[in-house]
C-alpha positions as MATLAB code, in Angstrom:
seq = 'QYDGVFIVRSEPGIDELRGWLRGFAPGDPFLHARPVRGTSKAGYLPFQFPVQWEAHPEGQEAKTGPLTLADDLRRRPFEVTLLVPAAPALEWAIQAVSHTVRVFLNNFRIAVSTGMSI';
ca = [
      23.626  166.334  -13.774;
      25.354  168.200  -10.972;
      23.550  167.680   -7.661;
      25.952  169.010   -5.092;
      29.272  168.950   -3.329;
      30.643  167.434   -0.115;
      33.345  169.101    1.966;
      34.982  167.282    4.900;
      36.806  169.175    7.661;
      38.167  168.275   11.050;
      36.900  170.596   13.746;
      38.400  171.053   17.215;
      35.999  171.341   20.110;
      33.263  169.004   18.834;
      32.717  165.416   19.898;
      30.244  164.209   17.268;
      29.805  164.219   13.526;
      28.093  167.414   12.322;
      26.717  168.316    8.943;
      26.255  171.859    7.684;
      23.688  172.072    4.914;
      23.170  174.549    2.164;
      20.498  174.053   -0.492;
      17.744  172.475    1.635;
      16.493  172.456    5.210;
      18.099  170.503    8.074;
      14.599  169.169    8.908;
      14.100  167.337    5.590;
      12.869  163.789    6.368;
      15.563  161.976    4.408;
      18.202  163.349    6.800;
      16.553  161.831    9.843;
      15.925  158.205    8.925;
      16.237  156.204   12.113;
      17.649  152.694   12.388;
      14.847  150.162   11.985;
      14.656  146.675   10.534;
      15.572  147.022    6.887;
      14.675  150.501    5.741;
      12.088  153.100    6.635;
       8.674  153.313    4.948;
      10.009  155.716    2.318;
      12.936  153.390    1.629;
      15.442  155.681    3.309;
      18.471  154.043    4.850;
      19.242  154.941    8.470;
      22.386  156.794    9.450;
      24.432  154.461   11.669;
      26.624  157.338   12.853;
      24.500  160.063   14.466;
      24.822  163.363   12.618;
      23.787  166.721   14.006;
      22.431  168.502   10.899;
      22.541  172.301   10.949;
      21.854  175.087    8.478;
      25.092  176.414    6.998;
      26.332  179.300    9.165;
      26.795  181.487    6.084;
      23.176  180.991    5.000;
      21.497  179.279    2.061;
      22.739  181.500   -0.771;
      26.253  180.776   -1.975;
      28.228  183.768   -3.164;
      31.263  181.818   -4.430;
      32.046  178.257   -5.411;
      30.086  175.504   -7.170;
      26.658  176.465   -5.802;
      26.727  179.691   -7.786;
      25.723  177.521  -10.781;
      22.245  177.071   -9.266;
      20.458  179.361  -11.725;
      21.757  177.288  -14.655;
      20.599  173.896  -13.310;
      17.251  172.070  -13.262;
      17.399  171.603   -9.490;
      19.172  173.675   -6.860;
      22.410  171.932   -5.862;
      23.330  171.159   -2.273;
      26.471  171.699   -0.260;
      27.206  169.425    2.669;
      30.114  170.238    4.951;
      30.841  167.304    7.260;
      32.658  168.321   10.423;
      34.600  165.493   12.048;
      35.976  165.763   15.601;
      39.648  166.761   15.377;
      40.949  163.889   17.484;
      38.996  160.746   16.587;
      40.633  157.510   15.528;
      41.347  157.735   11.801;
      39.504  154.462   11.108;
      36.358  155.790   12.853;
      36.505  159.049   10.893;
      36.863  157.240    7.556;
      33.963  154.895    8.360;
      31.735  157.692    9.660;
      32.314  159.979    6.677;
      32.053  157.291    3.996;
      28.890  155.803    5.539;
      27.278  159.229    5.954;
      28.009  160.223    2.347;
      26.659  156.883    1.004;
      23.457  157.080    3.047;
      22.973  160.777    2.270;
      23.268  160.148   -1.487;
      20.976  157.103   -1.342;
      18.306  159.013    0.566;
      18.721  162.099   -1.616;
      18.155  160.007   -4.757;
      15.043  158.408   -3.257;
      13.699  161.826   -2.264;
      14.293  163.165   -5.771;
      12.782  160.122   -7.499;
       9.661  160.218   -5.335;
       9.122  163.894   -6.054;
       9.945  165.381   -2.659;
      10.765  169.025   -2.959;
      14.382  169.419   -2.035;
];
């Protein structure tokens, strides 16, 4: 099953981790789990690195690339573009990206298994 794709880019002029989303809304609850003891009520893990989630600037419909397979799949795939500040310490960038991808995938799987519409 193909669920989606992650793209990581460094971006000058930003000072925080940003995520562009295509395939679902930036307001989906699994993207906004807050740090609490253990996990949230839904079982979502919190993001330890704050991420500013935004709709993809090119819109929801992909015209090229892997998301054009959407009509052939059971569930619409996602595209996440993580924008990392251009001048952070390399160790911070690696930790922030790897943690964000792990938590995103965990929360996505929970959302899918509990029947949330994504």
